[in-house]
PDB file of C-alpha atoms in Angstrom:
ATOM      1  CA  MET P   1      60.987 113.664 109.837  1.00  0.00           C
ATOM      2  CA  TYR P   2      60.180 109.931 110.619  1.00  0.00           C
ATOM      3  CA  THR P   3      61.592 109.505 107.464  1.00  0.00           C
ATOM      4  CA  ALA P   4      64.931 111.234 107.358  1.00  0.00           C
ATOM      5  CA  VAL P   5      65.182 109.193 111.035  1.00  0.00           C
ATOM      6  CA  LEU P   6      64.322 105.578 109.435  1.00  0.00           C
ATOM      7  CA  ILE P   7      66.478 106.276 106.302  1.00  0.00           C
ATOM      8  CA  ALA P   8      69.866 106.861 108.438  1.00  0.00           C
ATOM      9  CA  ALA P   9      68.705 104.091 110.826  1.00  0.00           C
ATOM     10  CA  VAL P  10      68.648 101.541 107.412  1.00  0.00           C
ATOM     11  CA  VAL P  11      71.753 103.077 106.062  1.00  0.00           C
ATOM     12  CA  GLY P  12      73.732 103.640 108.735  1.00  0.00           C
ATOM     13  CA  GLY P  13      72.782  99.603 110.171  1.00  0.00           C
ATOM     14  CA  GLY P  14      73.703  98.691 107.026  1.00  0.00           C
ATOM     15  CA  VAL P  15      77.073 101.367 106.740  1.00  0.00           C
ATOM     16  CA  LEU P  16      77.825  99.237 110.774  1.00  0.00           C
ATOM     17  CA  LEU P  17      77.360  95.729 109.138  1.00  0.00           C
ATOM     18  CA  LEU P  18      79.796  96.381 105.835  1.00  0.00           C
ATOM     19  CA  VAL P  19      81.723  97.593 108.679  1.00  0.00           C
ATOM     20  CA  ARG P  20      82.679  93.874 110.627  1.00  0.00           C
ATOM     21  CA  ARG P  21      81.861  92.577 107.313  1.00  0.00           C
ATOM     22  CA  LEU P  22      85.427  94.836 106.358  1.00  0.00           C
ATOM     23  CA  PHE P  23      86.865  94.741 108.831  1.00  0.00           C
ATOM     24  CA  PRO P  24      86.497  91.666 112.076  1.00  0.00           C
ATOM     25  CA  GLN P  25      87.123  93.541 115.778  1.00  0.00           C
ATOM     26  CA  GLN P  26      90.726  93.011 116.388  1.00  0.00           C
ATOM     27  CA  LYS P  27      91.637  92.440 120.148  1.00  0.00           C
ATOM     28  CA  PRO P  28      93.625  95.319 121.037  1.00  0.00           C
ATOM     29  CA  MET P  29      97.147  96.121 121.243  1.00  0.00           C
ATOM     30  CA  LYS P  30      99.193  95.581 124.373  1.00  0.00           C
ATOM     31  CA  LEU P  31     101.068  97.905 124.168  1.00  0.00           C
ATOM     32  CA  LEU P  32     104.898  97.329 124.724  1.00  0.00           C
ATOM     33  CA  GLN P  33     107.073  98.326 128.141  1.00  0.00           C
ATOM     34  CA  TYR P  34     110.795  99.324 127.171  1.00  0.00           C
ATOM     35  CA  PRO P  35     113.361 100.679 129.282  1.00  0.00           C
ATOM     36  CA  ALA P  36     113.565 104.021 129.192  1.00  0.00           C
ATOM     37  CA  ASP P  37     116.132 104.733 128.156  1.00  0.00           C
ATOM     38  CA  THR P  38     116.058 102.169 125.094  1.00  0.00           C
ATOM     39  CA  MET P  39     116.157 104.362 122.297  1.00  0.00           C
ATOM     40  CA  ARG P  40     119.145 107.105 124.356  1.00  0.00           C
ATOM     41  CA  GLY P  41     121.575 108.215 122.139  1.00  0.00           C
ATOM     42  CA  LYS P  42     119.793 106.843 119.041  1.00  0.00           C
ATOM     43  CA  THR P  43     118.793 108.995 115.765  1.00  0.00           C
ATOM     44  CA  VAL P  44     115.320 107.913 113.470  1.00  0.00           C
ATOM     45  CA  ILE P  45     114.052 109.885 111.549  1.00  0.00           C
ATOM     46  CA  VAL P  46     110.025 108.871 111.128  1.00  0.00           C
ATOM     47  CA  THR P  47     107.977 110.090 107.612  1.00  0.00           C
ATOM     48  CA  GLY P  48     104.815 111.738 108.133  1.00  0.00           C
ATOM     49  CA  ALA P  49     105.008 112.419 111.306  1.00  0.00           C
ATOM     50  CA  ASN P  50     102.550 114.645 112.460  1.00  0.00           C
ATOM     51  CA  CYS P  51      99.207 112.754 112.548  1.00  0.00           C
ATOM     52  CA  GLY P  52      97.988 109.080 112.734  1.00  0.00           C
ATOM     53  CA  ILE P  53     100.727 106.124 113.515  1.00  0.00           C
ATOM     54  CA  GLY P  54     103.340 108.265 112.252  1.00  0.00           C
ATOM     55  CA  LYS P  55     102.446 111.206 115.621  1.00  0.00           C
ATOM     56  CA  ALA P  56     101.570 108.476 118.153  1.00  0.00           C
ATOM     57  CA  LEU P  57     104.975 106.530 117.229  1.00  0.00           C
ATOM     58  CA  ALA P  58     107.666 110.020 117.702  1.00  0.00           C
ATOM     59  CA  GLY P  59     105.823 110.389 121.140  1.00  0.00           C
ATOM     60  CA  GLU P  60     106.178 106.222 121.545  1.00  0.00           C
ATOM     61  CA  LEU P  61     110.293 106.829 120.900  1.00  0.00           C
ATOM     62  CA  LEU P  62     110.487 110.017 122.229  1.00  0.00           C
ATOM     63  CA  LYS P  63     109.439 109.234 126.127  1.00  0.00           C
ATOM     64  CA  LEU P  64     112.146 106.912 124.980  1.00  0.00           C
ATOM     65  CA  HIS P  65     114.916 109.232 124.680  1.00  0.00           C
ATOM     66  CA  ALA P  66     115.268 109.148 121.129  1.00  0.00           C
ATOM     67  CA  ARG P  67     116.850 111.955 119.273  1.00  0.00           C
ATOM     68  CA  VAL P  68     113.142 111.629 116.684  1.00  0.00           C
ATOM     69  CA  ILE P  69     113.150 113.466 112.955  1.00  0.00           C
ATOM     70  CA  MET P  70     109.876 114.086 112.290  1.00  0.00           C
ATOM     71  CA  ALA P  71     109.831 114.464 108.042  1.00  0.00           C
ATOM     72  CA  CYS P  72     106.472 115.808 107.653  1.00  0.00           C
ATOM     73  CA  ARG P  73     105.089 117.943 104.347  1.00  0.00           C
ATOM     74  CA  ASP P  74     102.828 120.075 106.442  1.00  0.00           C
ATOM     75  CA  GLN P  75     105.699 121.820 108.689  1.00  0.00           C
ATOM     76  CA  ARG P  76     102.863 123.706 110.887  1.00  0.00           C
ATOM     77  CA  SER P  77     100.996 120.976 111.642  1.00  0.00           C
ATOM     78  CA  ALA P  78     104.572 119.333 112.337  1.00  0.00           C
ATOM     79  CA  GLU P  79     105.150 122.269 115.031  1.00  0.00           C
ATOM     80  CA  GLU P  80     101.132 122.048 116.954  1.00  0.00           C
ATOM     81  CA  ALA P  81     102.772 117.959 116.825  1.00  0.00           C
ATOM     82  CA  ALA P  82     105.487 118.095 118.893  1.00  0.00           C
ATOM     83  CA  LYS P  83     104.801 119.847 120.850  1.00  0.00           C
ATOM     84  CA  ASP P  84     102.130 117.388 121.827  1.00  0.00           C
ATOM     85  CA  ILE P  85     103.648 114.683 121.349  1.00  0.00           C
ATOM     86  CA  LYS P  86     106.865 116.696 124.150  1.00  0.00           C
ATOM     87  CA  ASP P  87     104.038 118.294 126.344  1.00  0.00           C
ATOM     88  CA  GLN P  88     103.084 114.225 126.302  1.00  0.00           C
ATOM     89  CA  ALA P  89     105.867 112.605 127.425  1.00  0.00           C
ATOM     90  CA  GLY P  90     106.557 114.231 130.228  1.00  0.00           C
ATOM     91  CA  PRO P  91     110.212 115.917 131.725  1.00  0.00           C
ATOM     92  CA  GLU P  92     112.580 112.661 130.813  1.00  0.00           C
ATOM     93  CA  GLN P  93     112.715 112.980 126.863  1.00  0.00           C
ATOM     94  CA  GLY P  94     114.339 112.966 124.315  1.00  0.00           C
ATOM     95  CA  GLU P  95     114.673 115.004 121.328  1.00  0.00           C
ATOM     96  CA  VAL P  96     112.646 117.228 117.877  1.00  0.00           C
ATOM     97  CA  VAL P  97     114.120 118.208 115.330  1.00  0.00           C
ATOM     98  CA  ILE P  98     111.336 118.414 112.321  1.00  0.00           C
ATOM     99  CA  LYS P  99     112.496 118.183 108.858  1.00  0.00           C
ATOM    100  CA  HIS P 100     110.500 119.465 105.615  1.00  0.00           C
ATOM    101  CA  LEU P 101     109.899 116.608 103.836  1.00  0.00           C
ATOM    102  CA  ASP P 102     107.425 116.528 100.568  1.00  0.00           C
ATOM    103  CA  LEU P 103     107.689 113.596  99.230  1.00  0.00           C
ATOM    104  CA  ALA P 104     105.629 114.042  95.930  1.00  0.00           C
ATOM    105  CA  SER P 105     108.173 115.881  95.062  1.00  0.00           C
ATOM    106  CA  LEU P 106     111.624 114.423  94.227  1.00  0.00           C
ATOM    107  CA  LYS P 107     113.661 118.084  94.358  1.00  0.00           C
ATOM    108  CA  SER P 108     112.132 117.990  98.307  1.00  0.00           C
ATOM    109  CA  VAL P 109     113.603 114.206  98.740  1.00  0.00           C
ATOM    110  CA  ARG P 110     117.321 114.855  97.534  1.00  0.00           C
ATOM    111  CA  GLN P 111     117.302 118.881  99.718  1.00  0.00           C
ATOM    112  CA  PHE P 112     115.906 117.241 102.710  1.00  0.00           C
ATOM    113  CA  CYS P 113     118.526 113.647 102.313  1.00  0.00           C
ATOM    114  CA  GLU P 114     121.041 116.274 102.093  1.00  0.00           C
ATOM    115  CA  GLU P 115     120.152 118.466 104.723  1.00  0.00           C
ATOM    116  CA  ILE P 116     120.375 115.255 107.284  1.00  0.00           C
ATOM    117  CA  HIS P 117     123.746 113.946 105.549  1.00  0.00           C
ATOM    118  CA  GLU P 118     125.071 118.284 106.733  1.00  0.00           C
ATOM    119  CA  GLU P 119     124.426 117.938 110.014  1.00  0.00           C
ATOM    120  CA  GLU P 120     123.107 114.151 111.325  1.00  0.00           C
ATOM    121  CA  SER P 121     126.496 112.115 111.638  1.00  0.00           C
ATOM    122  CA  LYS P 122     124.350 108.630 112.394  1.00  0.00           C
ATOM    123  CA  ILE P 123     120.986 108.189 111.755  1.00  0.00           C
ATOM    124  CA  ASP P 124     120.252 104.822 113.290  1.00  0.00           C
ATOM    125  CA  VAL P 125     116.497 103.890 112.463  1.00  0.00           C
ATOM    126  CA  LEU P 126     114.705 105.005 109.407  1.00  0.00           C
ATOM    127  CA  ILE P 127     110.464 104.489 109.508  1.00  0.00           C
ATOM    128  CA  ASN P 128     109.148 105.062 106.216  1.00  0.00           C
ATOM    129  CA  ASN P 129     105.579 105.611 107.623  1.00  0.00           C
ATOM    130  CA  ALA P 130     104.181 107.642 105.525  1.00  0.00           C
ATOM    131  CA  GLY P 131     101.696 107.980 102.489  1.00  0.00           C
ATOM    132  CA  VAL P 132      97.950 108.682 101.140  1.00  0.00           C
ATOM    133  CA  TYR P 133      94.740 106.498 100.103  1.00  0.00           C
ATOM    134  CA  GLN P 134      92.688 106.396  97.290  1.00  0.00           C
ATOM    135  CA  CYS P 135      93.341 110.191  96.022  1.00  0.00           C
ATOM    136  CA  PRO P 136      91.794 110.718  93.209  1.00  0.00           C
ATOM    137  CA  TYR P 137      93.373 111.652  89.978  1.00  0.00           C
ATOM    138  CA  ALA P 138      96.934 113.284  90.820  1.00  0.00           C
ATOM    139  CA  LYS P 139     100.517 113.491  90.151  1.00  0.00           C
ATOM    140  CA  THR P 140     103.943 114.408  91.821  1.00  0.00           C
ATOM    141  CA  GLU P 141     105.405 117.085  90.602  1.00  0.00           C
ATOM    142  CA  ASP P 142     107.815 114.896  88.648  1.00  0.00           C
ATOM    143  CA  GLY P 143     104.400 113.312  86.610  1.00  0.00           C
ATOM    144  CA  PHE P 144     104.363 109.761  89.065  1.00  0.00           C
ATOM    145  CA  GLU P 145     100.943 108.802  89.785  1.00  0.00           C
ATOM    146  CA  MET P 146     100.335 110.195  93.681  1.00  0.00           C
ATOM    147  CA  GLN P 147      99.720 107.227  95.459  1.00  0.00           C
ATOM    148  CA  LEU P 148     102.376 104.421  93.761  1.00  0.00           C
ATOM    149  CA  GLY P 149     105.305 108.688  94.092  1.00  0.00           C
ATOM    150  CA  VAL P 150     104.719 109.078  97.628  1.00  0.00           C
ATOM    151  CA  ASN P 151     104.120 105.549  98.903  1.00  0.00           C
ATOM    152  CA  HIS P 152     106.985 104.331  96.793  1.00  0.00           C
ATOM    153  CA  LEU P 153     108.829 105.773  94.645  1.00  0.00           C
ATOM    154  CA  GLY P 154     108.947 108.943  97.915  1.00  0.00           C
ATOM    155  CA  HIS P 155     109.667 106.445  99.797  1.00  0.00           C
ATOM    156  CA  PHE P 156     113.216 104.534  97.608  1.00  0.00           C
ATOM    157  CA  LEU P 157     114.856 107.981  96.109  1.00  0.00           C
ATOM    158  CA  LEU P 158     114.568 108.598 100.252  1.00  0.00           C
ATOM    159  CA  THR P 159     116.310 105.451 101.795  1.00  0.00           C
ATOM    160  CA  HIS P 160     118.506 105.318  98.588  1.00  0.00           C
ATOM    161  CA  LEU P 161     119.818 108.701  99.799  1.00  0.00           C
ATOM    162  CA  LEU P 162     120.169 107.372 103.455  1.00  0.00           C
ATOM    163  CA  LEU P 163     122.011 103.977 102.537  1.00  0.00           C
ATOM    164  CA  ASP P 164     125.138 105.122 103.283  1.00  0.00           C
ATOM    165  CA  LEU P 165     125.373 106.912 106.577  1.00  0.00           C
ATOM    166  CA  LEU P 166     122.938 103.918 107.820  1.00  0.00           C
ATOM    167  CA  LYS P 167     125.781 101.786 106.429  1.00  0.00           C
ATOM    168  CA  THR P 168     128.150 103.953 108.913  1.00  0.00           C
ATOM    169  CA  SER P 169     125.507 103.875 111.070  1.00  0.00           C
ATOM    170  CA  ALA P 170     125.682 100.123 111.206  1.00  0.00           C
ATOM    171  CA  PRO P 171     123.214  98.392 113.279  1.00  0.00           C
ATOM    172  CA  SER P 172     121.302 100.516 112.151  1.00  0.00           C
ATOM    173  CA  ARG P 173     117.736  99.357 110.645  1.00  0.00           C
ATOM    174  CA  ILE P 174     115.027 100.890 108.014  1.00  0.00           C
ATOM    175  CA  VAL P 175     111.403 100.330 109.607  1.00  0.00           C
ATOM    176  CA  VAL P 176     108.799 100.190 106.261  1.00  0.00           C
ATOM    177  CA  VAL P 177     105.124 100.752 106.359  1.00  0.00           C
ATOM    178  CA  SER P 178     102.275  98.820 104.192  1.00  0.00           C
ATOM    179  CA  SER P 179      99.234  97.829 104.271  1.00  0.00           C
ATOM    180  CA  LYS P 180      97.195  93.980 104.251  1.00  0.00           C
ATOM    181  CA  LEU P 181      95.560  95.587 101.325  1.00  0.00           C
ATOM    182  CA  TYR P 182      99.153  94.425  99.054  1.00  0.00           C
ATOM    183  CA  LYS P 183      96.462  91.381  99.044  1.00  0.00           C
ATOM    184  CA  TYR P 184      94.073  92.755  96.484  1.00  0.00           C
ATOM    185  CA  GLY P 185      97.530  95.063  94.430  1.00  0.00           C
ATOM    186  CA  GLN P 186      99.585  93.315  91.260  1.00  0.00           C
ATOM    187  CA  ILE P 187     102.151  95.710  89.955  1.00  0.00           C
ATOM    188  CA  ASN P 188     101.167  96.667  86.322  1.00  0.00           C
ATOM    189  CA  PHE P 189     104.889  96.773  85.006  1.00  0.00           C
ATOM    190  CA  ASP P 190     102.266  98.462  81.440  1.00  0.00           C
ATOM    191  CA  ASP P 191     101.039 101.481  83.055  1.00  0.00           C
ATOM    192  CA  LEU P 192     102.923 101.550  86.165  1.00  0.00           C
ATOM    193  CA  ASN P 193     101.535 105.238  85.867  1.00  0.00           C
ATOM    194  CA  SER P 194      97.765 104.075  85.682  1.00  0.00           C
ATOM    195  CA  GLU P 195      96.797 106.666  82.344  1.00  0.00           C
ATOM    196  CA  LYS P 196      95.526 103.823  80.556  1.00  0.00           C
ATOM    197  CA  LYS P 197      93.242 103.743  83.614  1.00  0.00           C
ATOM    198  CA  TYR P 198      93.226 104.861  87.347  1.00  0.00           C
ATOM    199  CA  ASP P 199      91.445 102.796  90.039  1.00  0.00           C
ATOM    200  CA  LYS P 200      92.125 104.266  92.840  1.00  0.00           C
ATOM    201  CA  SER P 201      91.309 101.658  95.407  1.00  0.00           C
ATOM    202  CA  PHE P 202      93.878  98.756  93.349  1.00  0.00           C
ATOM    203  CA  CYS P 203      96.602 102.040  92.771  1.00  0.00           C
ATOM    204  CA  TYR P 204      97.204 102.400  96.373  1.00  0.00           C
ATOM    205  CA  SER P 205      97.137  98.266  96.770  1.00  0.00           C
ATOM    206  CA  GLN P 206     100.182  98.289  94.291  1.00  0.00           C
ATOM    207  CA  SER P 207     101.735 101.156  96.209  1.00  0.00           C
ATOM    208  CA  LYS P 208     101.541  98.711  98.791  1.00  0.00           C
ATOM    209  CA  LEU P 209     103.013  95.150  96.877  1.00  0.00           C
ATOM    210  CA  ALA P 210     105.197  97.712  95.963  1.00  0.00           C
ATOM    211  CA  ASN P 211     105.950  98.656 100.052  1.00  0.00           C
ATOM    212  CA  LEU P 212     106.826  94.991 100.272  1.00  0.00           C
ATOM    213  CA  LEU P 213     109.087  93.914  97.164  1.00  0.00           C
ATOM    214  CA  PHE P 214     110.926  97.354  97.947  1.00  0.00           C
ATOM    215  CA  THR P 215     111.258  95.890 101.158  1.00  0.00           C
ATOM    216  CA  LEU P 216     112.295  92.085  99.543  1.00  0.00           C
ATOM    217  CA  GLU P 217     114.350  93.051  97.096  1.00  0.00           C
ATOM    218  CA  LEU P 218     116.445  95.757  99.242  1.00  0.00           C
ATOM    219  CA  ALA P 219     116.726  93.221 102.293  1.00  0.00           C
ATOM    220  CA  HIS P 220     118.844  90.709  99.607  1.00  0.00           C
ATOM    221  CA  GLN P 221     121.046  94.348  98.838  1.00  0.00           C
ATOM    222  CA  LEU P 222     121.595  94.774 102.712  1.00  0.00           C
ATOM    223  CA  GLU P 223     123.181  91.216 103.073  1.00  0.00           C
ATOM    224  CA  GLY P 224     126.026  91.553 105.101  1.00  0.00           C
ATOM    225  CA  THR P 225     126.161  95.515 105.601  1.00  0.00           C
ATOM    226  CA  GLY P 226     124.850  96.043 109.864  1.00  0.00           C
ATOM    227  CA  VAL P 227     121.385  97.104 107.698  1.00  0.00           C
ATOM    228  CA  THR P 228     118.540  95.055 108.323  1.00  0.00           C
ATOM    229  CA  VAL P 229     114.941  96.222 106.645  1.00  0.00           C
ATOM    230  CA  ASN P 230     111.280  95.068 107.361  1.00  0.00           C
ATOM    231  CA  ALA P 231     108.273  96.223 106.955  1.00  0.00           C
ATOM    232  CA  LEU P 232     104.421  95.398 108.152  1.00  0.00           C
ATOM    233  CA  THR P 233     100.921  95.861 107.975  1.00  0.00           C
ATOM    234  CA  PRO P 234      99.421  98.156 111.129  1.00  0.00           C
ATOM    235  CA  GLY P 235      95.468  97.083 110.755  1.00  0.00           C
ATOM    236  CA  ILE P 236      93.248  99.255 110.245  1.00  0.00           C
ATOM    237  CA  VAL P 237      93.623 102.575 112.471  1.00  0.00           C
ATOM    238  CA  ARG P 238      91.889 105.255 113.060  1.00  0.00           C
ATOM    239  CA  THR P 239      93.448 108.140 111.408  1.00  0.00           C
ATOM    240  CA  LYS P 240      93.464 110.653 108.434  1.00  0.00           C
ATOM    241  CA  LEU P 241      94.650 108.292 105.677  1.00  0.00           C
ATOM    242  CA  GLY P 242      91.089 107.474 104.943  1.00  0.00           C
ATOM    243  CA  ARG P 243      89.913 111.093 104.498  1.00  0.00           C
ATOM    244  CA  HIS P 244      89.360 110.264 100.597  1.00  0.00           C
ATOM    245  CA  VAL P 245      86.390 108.076 101.545  1.00  0.00           C
ATOM    246  CA  GLU P 246      83.454 108.376 100.824  1.00  0.00           C
ATOM    247  CA  ILE P 247      80.767 108.192 103.099  1.00  0.00           C
ATOM    248  CA  PRO P 248      76.408 108.728 102.811  1.00  0.00           C
ATOM    249  CA  LEU P 249      76.065 112.463 104.925  1.00  0.00           C
ATOM    250  CA  LEU P 250      73.530 110.505 107.029  1.00  0.00           C
ATOM    251  CA  ALA P 251      76.011 106.898 107.406  1.00  0.00           C
ATOM    252  CA  LYS P 252      79.268 109.357 108.833  1.00  0.00           C
ATOM    253  CA  PRO P 253      77.803 109.354 112.752  1.00  0.00           C
ATOM    254  CA  LEU P 254      77.544 105.369 112.920  1.00  0.00           C
ATOM    255  CA  PHE P 255      80.598 105.036 110.988  1.00  0.00           C
ATOM    256  CA  SER P 256      82.137 107.110 113.893  1.00  0.00           C
ATOM    257  CA  LEU P 257      81.104 104.895 116.371  1.00  0.00           C
ATOM    258  CA  ALA P 258      82.033 101.854 114.015  1.00  0.00           C
ATOM    259  CA  SER P 259      85.265 102.953 113.884  1.00  0.00           C
ATOM    260  CA  LEU P 260      85.938 103.319 117.546  1.00  0.00           C
ATOM    261  CA  VAL P 261      84.863  99.654 118.617  1.00  0.00           C
ATOM    262  CA  PHE P 262      86.762  97.645 115.497  1.00  0.00           C
ATOM    263  CA  PHE P 263      89.655 100.118 114.995  1.00  0.00           C
ATOM    264  CA  LYS P 264      92.923 100.169 116.509  1.00  0.00           C
ATOM    265  CA  SER P 265      93.358 103.788 117.619  1.00  0.00           C
ATOM    266  CA  PRO P 266      97.055 105.695 116.154  1.00  0.00           C
ATOM    267  CA  LEU P 267      98.738 104.486 119.729  1.00  0.00           C
ATOM    268  CA  GLU P 268      97.819 101.273 119.195  1.00  0.00           C
ATOM    269  CA  GLY P 269      99.055 101.606 116.000  1.00  0.00           C
ATOM    270  CA  ALA P 270     102.543 102.651 116.464  1.00  0.00           C
ATOM    271  CA  GLN P 271     103.488 100.007 118.627  1.00  0.00           C
ATOM    272  CA  THR P 272     104.338  97.241 116.197  1.00  0.00           C
ATOM    273  CA  PRO P 273     106.695  99.991 114.328  1.00  0.00           C
ATOM    274  CA  LEU P 274     108.057 100.819 117.601  1.00  0.00           C
ATOM    275  CA  TYR P 275     109.097  96.860 117.542  1.00  0.00           C
ATOM    276  CA  LEU P 276     110.968  96.757 114.304  1.00  0.00           C
ATOM    277  CA  ALA P 277     112.838 100.281 115.520  1.00  0.00           C
ATOM    278  CA  CYS P 278     113.527  98.669 119.050  1.00  0.00           C
ATOM    279  CA  SER P 279     112.790  95.315 120.258  1.00  0.00           C
ATOM    280  CA  PRO P 280     116.082  93.120 120.878  1.00  0.00           C
ATOM    281  CA  GLU P 281     113.765  89.836 119.485  1.00  0.00           C
ATOM    282  CA  VAL P 282     114.265  91.212 116.213  1.00  0.00           C
ATOM    283  CA  GLU P 283     118.221  92.437 116.451  1.00  0.00           C
ATOM    284  CA  GLY P 284     119.803  90.951 112.799  1.00  0.00           C
ATOM    285  CA  VAL P 285     116.220  90.285 110.817  1.00  0.00           C
ATOM    286  CA  SER P 286     115.634  91.234 107.816  1.00  0.00           C
ATOM    287  CA  GLY P 287     113.830  91.084 104.584  1.00  0.00           C
ATOM    288  CA  LYS P 288     110.614  89.521 106.559  1.00  0.00           C
ATOM    289  CA  CYS P 289     107.178  91.148 107.297  1.00  0.00           C
ATOM    290  CA  PHE P 290     105.161  91.755 110.707  1.00  0.00           C
ATOM    291  CA  ALA P 291     101.708  92.479 112.447  1.00  0.00           C
ATOM    292  CA  ASN P 292     100.988  92.551 115.580  1.00  0.00           C
ATOM    293  CA  CYS P 293     104.422  92.078 116.613  1.00  0.00           C
ATOM    294  CA  GLU P 294     104.567  88.510 115.089  1.00  0.00           C
ATOM    295  CA  GLU P 295     106.314  88.198 111.981  1.00  0.00           C
ATOM    296  CA  GLU P 296     103.163  87.379 108.971  1.00  0.00           C
ATOM    297  CA  GLU P 297     103.620  84.632 106.254  1.00  0.00           C
ATOM    298  CA  LEU P 298     102.882  87.397 102.656  1.00  0.00           C
ATOM    299  CA  MET P 299     100.656  85.917 100.546  1.00  0.00           C
ATOM    300  CA  ALA P 300     102.748  85.412  96.591  1.00  0.00           C
ATOM    301  CA  ASN P 301     102.434  88.418  94.966  1.00  0.00           C
ATOM    302  CA  ALA P 302     104.636  89.650  97.318  1.00  0.00           C
ATOM    303  CA  THR P 303     107.189  87.599  97.816  1.00  0.00           C
ATOM    304  CA  ASP P 304     108.112  87.232  94.013  1.00  0.00           C
ATOM    305  CA  ASP P 305     111.652  87.672  93.833  1.00  0.00           C
ATOM    306  CA  ARG P 306     111.950  88.017  90.023  1.00  0.00           C
ATOM    307  CA  ALA P 307     109.207  90.498  90.351  1.00  0.00           C
ATOM    308  CA  ALA P 308     110.311  93.006  93.081  1.00  0.00           C
ATOM    309  CA  LYS P 309     114.171  92.567  91.194  1.00  0.00           C
ATOM    310  CA  LYS P 310     112.072  94.302  87.647  1.00  0.00           C
ATOM    311  CA  LEU P 311     110.547  96.721  90.635  1.00  0.00           C
ATOM    312  CA  TRP P 312     113.559  98.070  91.179  1.00  0.00           C
ATOM    313  CA  ASP P 313     115.044  98.850  88.137  1.00  0.00           C
ATOM    314  CA  ILE P 314     112.659 100.786  86.839  1.00  0.00           C
ATOM    315  CA  SER P 315     112.281 102.341  90.123  1.00  0.00           C
ATOM    316  CA  ARG P 316     115.306 103.189  90.274  1.00  0.00           C
ATOM    317  CA  ARG P 317     115.742 104.669  86.767  1.00  0.00           C
ATOM    318  CA  MET P 318     112.001 106.816  87.466  1.00  0.00           C
ATOM    319  CA  VAL P 319     113.754 109.007  90.165  1.00  0.00           C
ATOM    320  CA  GLY P 320     117.276 108.598  88.695  1.00  0.00           C
ATOM    321  CA  LEU P 321     118.857 107.041  90.470  1.00  0.00           C
ATOM    322  CA  ALA P 322     120.441 104.611  86.560  1.00  0.00           C
ATOM    323  CA  ASP P 323     120.140 106.086  83.054  1.00  0.00           C
TER     324      ASP P 323
END
């Protein structure tokens, strides 16, 4: 018994020290305050709105009287999340619509967009939030490496198929959720699908770098249309995104405790995408990246125009938008 306790203390202490080194304690995010009718009459699509940042963001938008379209893969989870955020929003709130969207299926993306075009007269904000993180090697329905397929290609097609509606709804906004882990990525144009070698950490970073390069090129493409696109890095947030990360059993309680101290809550993580969706301060701003509601200076790998254009062209071919 004593030995087990000692081992747990040593392992847990090591995990706590590692967490402190990897994730310095973040300052508590100041929660944004907007007039209650800020988003009245606005239609906002949030992908992955059934949990984590997406759910918290949908809840805040609902309080601001937005029509929130929760685009989710899991219908039951989405319904439970919708009930939660409606209960928390109070009597004066916007409207919630649940739509099925599986970003690992181009067929599902196309079907979702067809329904949006049939049922919605406008889209004021599209928030590309959903993602997967360091999952075991798998392929999407269309044969793409899962992290690249969901985090980048699924959203790439989704955005393209909704661009006409966004343009007719201008001024409108596109918000792309990336990650600071983009810093460790590069676009492996020789093996985008990671069929020669799979490193789950690299592939996640590659997909998050792809989000930023997509934002860069899309901003160029949208100049003069009245549609803006900006990205953000939310920081380390307590969500289910890290469910594939393996943590020693004895260290899990301490890791959970450390996450309460060092990680942001989902509501705190939702503040920057909320800022980009609502704030008049970023009206007309496009092609930028934000962190903690302030513009963030990106590394060279995320500001490479040539790489952004090359990835754009390849992505169009991969999702069937070009020969």
